[in-house]
Amino acid sequence: MDIEMQQAFKDSARDLISRGDPGKRRAASWAGDGHIDRAVWRQMAEAGWTALLVPEAQGGLGLGLAEVAAVAEEAGRAALPEPFVAGAVQVAYALVHAGSAPLVGELVDRLVAGDLITGLAWQSATGQLEPLDDGALHYRRVGDVLHLQGAREFVMPVIGADGWLALASGDEGPALLWIPAATVSLHVEAQAGVGGVPSGRLVCDDCALPADHLLLPGQAALDAVALANDAARIAQAAELVGIARATLATTIDYMNTRVQFGKPIGSFQALQHRLVDAYIQIELGAIVVCDVTAGPVSADRAFAAAASRAKARAAHGALLMTRLSVQLHGAIGYTEEGPVGAYLQRALSLAAWLGNASAHRRRYHDINRQASHAHPLASQETREARREFPRDADWDAMPEDVFRAMLRAFFAVHYPPALRHPSRRLHWHEVEGWYKTLSAQGWVAPAWPKQYGGMALAPDKLIAYIEEQERYGVGRPPDQGLIMLGPILFRFGTDEQRNRFLPKILSGEHVWAQGYSEPNAGSDLAALRTQATLDGDHFVVNGQKTWSTLAQDATHMFMLARTDNSGKKQHGISFLLVDLKTPGVTVRPIRTVAGDEEFCEVFFDDVRVPRENLVGELHKGWDIAKKLLGFERLFSGSPKHSQHTLGLVNQLAQSRGFSTDPTWADRYADALLDVADLSTAYASFAAIVKRGAALPPEVSFLKIWATETHERVAMLLNDMAAESAMVRAPHDATGHAMQVHQPLYNALAAKIFSGSNEIQRNILARQVLGLPA
């Protein structure tokens, strides 16, 4: 579903909700027995909510989970007491996949019309995530009658429902049954719900049903329930995102108006940063929901994994935001009449139903482990079978599994074995041959437009490219020209500059370094003092740059220099391209805590730079600098660093037998989900760049999440290494030496580069959340 249609569904849902008073209905539900207001339910049906997932041939709208998510998010924003997910999503999927029996058709018609309030009764124990043929509710056929004995737990809705779709076991195998509420010997044990919606237990004491109430027999019944549950979990995730976003908005309003110590509390940096961290979790949840609702719906493990990803992230974000909101509101947040209590209680309820975040992280890990054999490295047979690779193709049309297999085979044939899984950044003399191999193949610039010699990969293919590089252990070359300067020249360079510099970046003839930071101009980059004085057709540059990555390998540098001192410090800065062989340039490597010479100081002493190497307008380099910082933050947000370290974690776990340790499995599951969600977030921002749009300030959250995820995964690697982490030398694991410290060193550095993470939080607080200075 495109963004405009999604917004249309949200607007329609918001309009319907605004006509009622969900707060009043919620209070009535808490005070009463929890009955659902049927008049309101019919209004929802008239708006199409109960028909969203029903095919047009069955009288529905024939839409999908993207439309459901749009409605569910608005339901969350209003803390809607009506059970939209249980009564219109979970049930709809179960019925649609229940076959073509006459009773199924009747139930579908009633659902679409708003005349049926029902739920799915499938669970038999606390913490159960999958439907089971476990006998907890058992049926036996006697003539034309089905006799039921047993119970189902955590059923929703329960009070006032017309009946339930129930999963039962029997001599004929599992089956999906229809149990009307008026069934004799059916006992309903209801419990008041934390979020205002009660749940309950169904107990059958030899209930008798007509044989045609068996709607779907066999494995198909289990599959239908599993699919319905996972669809409901994704809708739950969208509702939790809505709850979190509404709570965030309410909290921002309060923080902008509540004054303490003579200032709005929203101006306190400690509170700003805590709110930013909650915002990051909320937006990750929203991005994951958008990603999984764009994919296919099917009763397979991939869809189950997607549902668990969405539920785990959204539940975590909603609970984090609502808990924080209570604290930030102070005592009023803890009262019943306060503005956030309803959101907290609804989040608690939704986060627990159908499996909490911890359970879904474990489930995602288990599914991932089972599927890991689906992405093998290229075998010897593959290497021999494939020696020719297309230089150009319709990459978007190529199936992803074919694209990945092609990459694996190419790496197996061409990448130097001695350079696999390097423990540090590779220098140009080490990786030049591989860079030029990629260049000759036309694959060195996967994100560049084809008109400039790139592959123009769509975000999903770009992620696949990155993942396969990391899986194979491909080292990163000096690539500042590819990832930073290239996009700047696309947008700000002249045709002459593009024709002069872009082909030489692709060929490796020019190797570029960045010249931004100075000794007293790091996060406060506009304080730079390197001076470029115009002298005829040249600039004369004097000053110093520092922390320039691999500048000792570079032939050229793109840099910022001050060309006018008369205005604000952001003004009078220009963007220059400098040949480092020019007289007056001195490069001095800096040794890092890791013992590598990865960074350099670069000194300029009357260095003459041709005026034709000015990019953009004179004195207007700050605008380019901000764009470049956006690209740099996008690159810093790449999942490749975390994916590489996660691969090391997995190798070390296998070599030391950690796979059966439940504590390690929980931590690994957390890391696995964090990296997966990072990949999705990166793809969403990469799509913005591919459209040619400017990166928004929200890209700062990607930089924070990527670098701090990398740090967490790196610390997991160090913890697993145990006493081996005392040793400087690489540790041997599964056949190759592993440097367990280097990923941590890299992560710590990345949190500082491109504007420290604290600066990024300030940007988000002010420019995105609108908190006061």
mmCIF file of C-alpha atoms in Angstrom, residues 16 20-21 25 36-46 49 80-82 114:
data_model
loop_
_atom_site.group_PDB
_atom_site.id
_atom_site.type_symbol
_atom_site.label_atom_id
_atom_site.label_comp_id
_atom_site.label_asym_id
_atom_site.label_seq_id
_atom_site.Cartn_x
_atom_site.Cartn_y
_atom_site.Cartn_z
ATOM 1 C CA LEU A 16 -14.823 7.509 12.850
ATOM 2 C CA GLY A 20 -17.547 8.715 19.509
ATOM 3 C CA ASP A 21 -15.981 8.999 22.916
ATOM 4 C CA ARG A 25 -16.670 3.856 26.614
ATOM 5 C CA ILE A 36 -18.964 -4.446 23.836
ATOM 6 C CA ASP A 37 -21.207 -1.646 22.601
ATOM 7 C CA ARG A 38 -22.841 -3.289 19.582
ATOM 8 C CA ALA A 39 -23.912 0.021 18.076
ATOM 9 C CA VAL A 40 -20.267 1.130 17.994
ATOM 10 C CA TRP A 41 -19.206 -2.251 16.589
ATOM 11 C CA ARG A 42 -21.716 -1.891 13.753
ATOM 12 C CA GLN A 43 -20.375 1.593 13.002
ATOM 13 C CA MET A 44 -16.920 0.071 12.667
ATOM 14 C CA ALA A 45 -18.353 -2.568 10.339
ATOM 15 C CA GLU A 46 -20.091 0.112 8.252
ATOM 16 C CA TRP A 49 -13.155 -2.438 9.509
ATOM 17 C CA LEU A 80 -9.867 2.078 21.717
ATOM 18 C CA PRO A 81 -11.643 -0.351 24.087
ATOM 19 C CA GLU A 82 -13.286 -2.354 21.285
ATOM 20 C CA GLY A 114 -21.119 -6.126 12.116
#
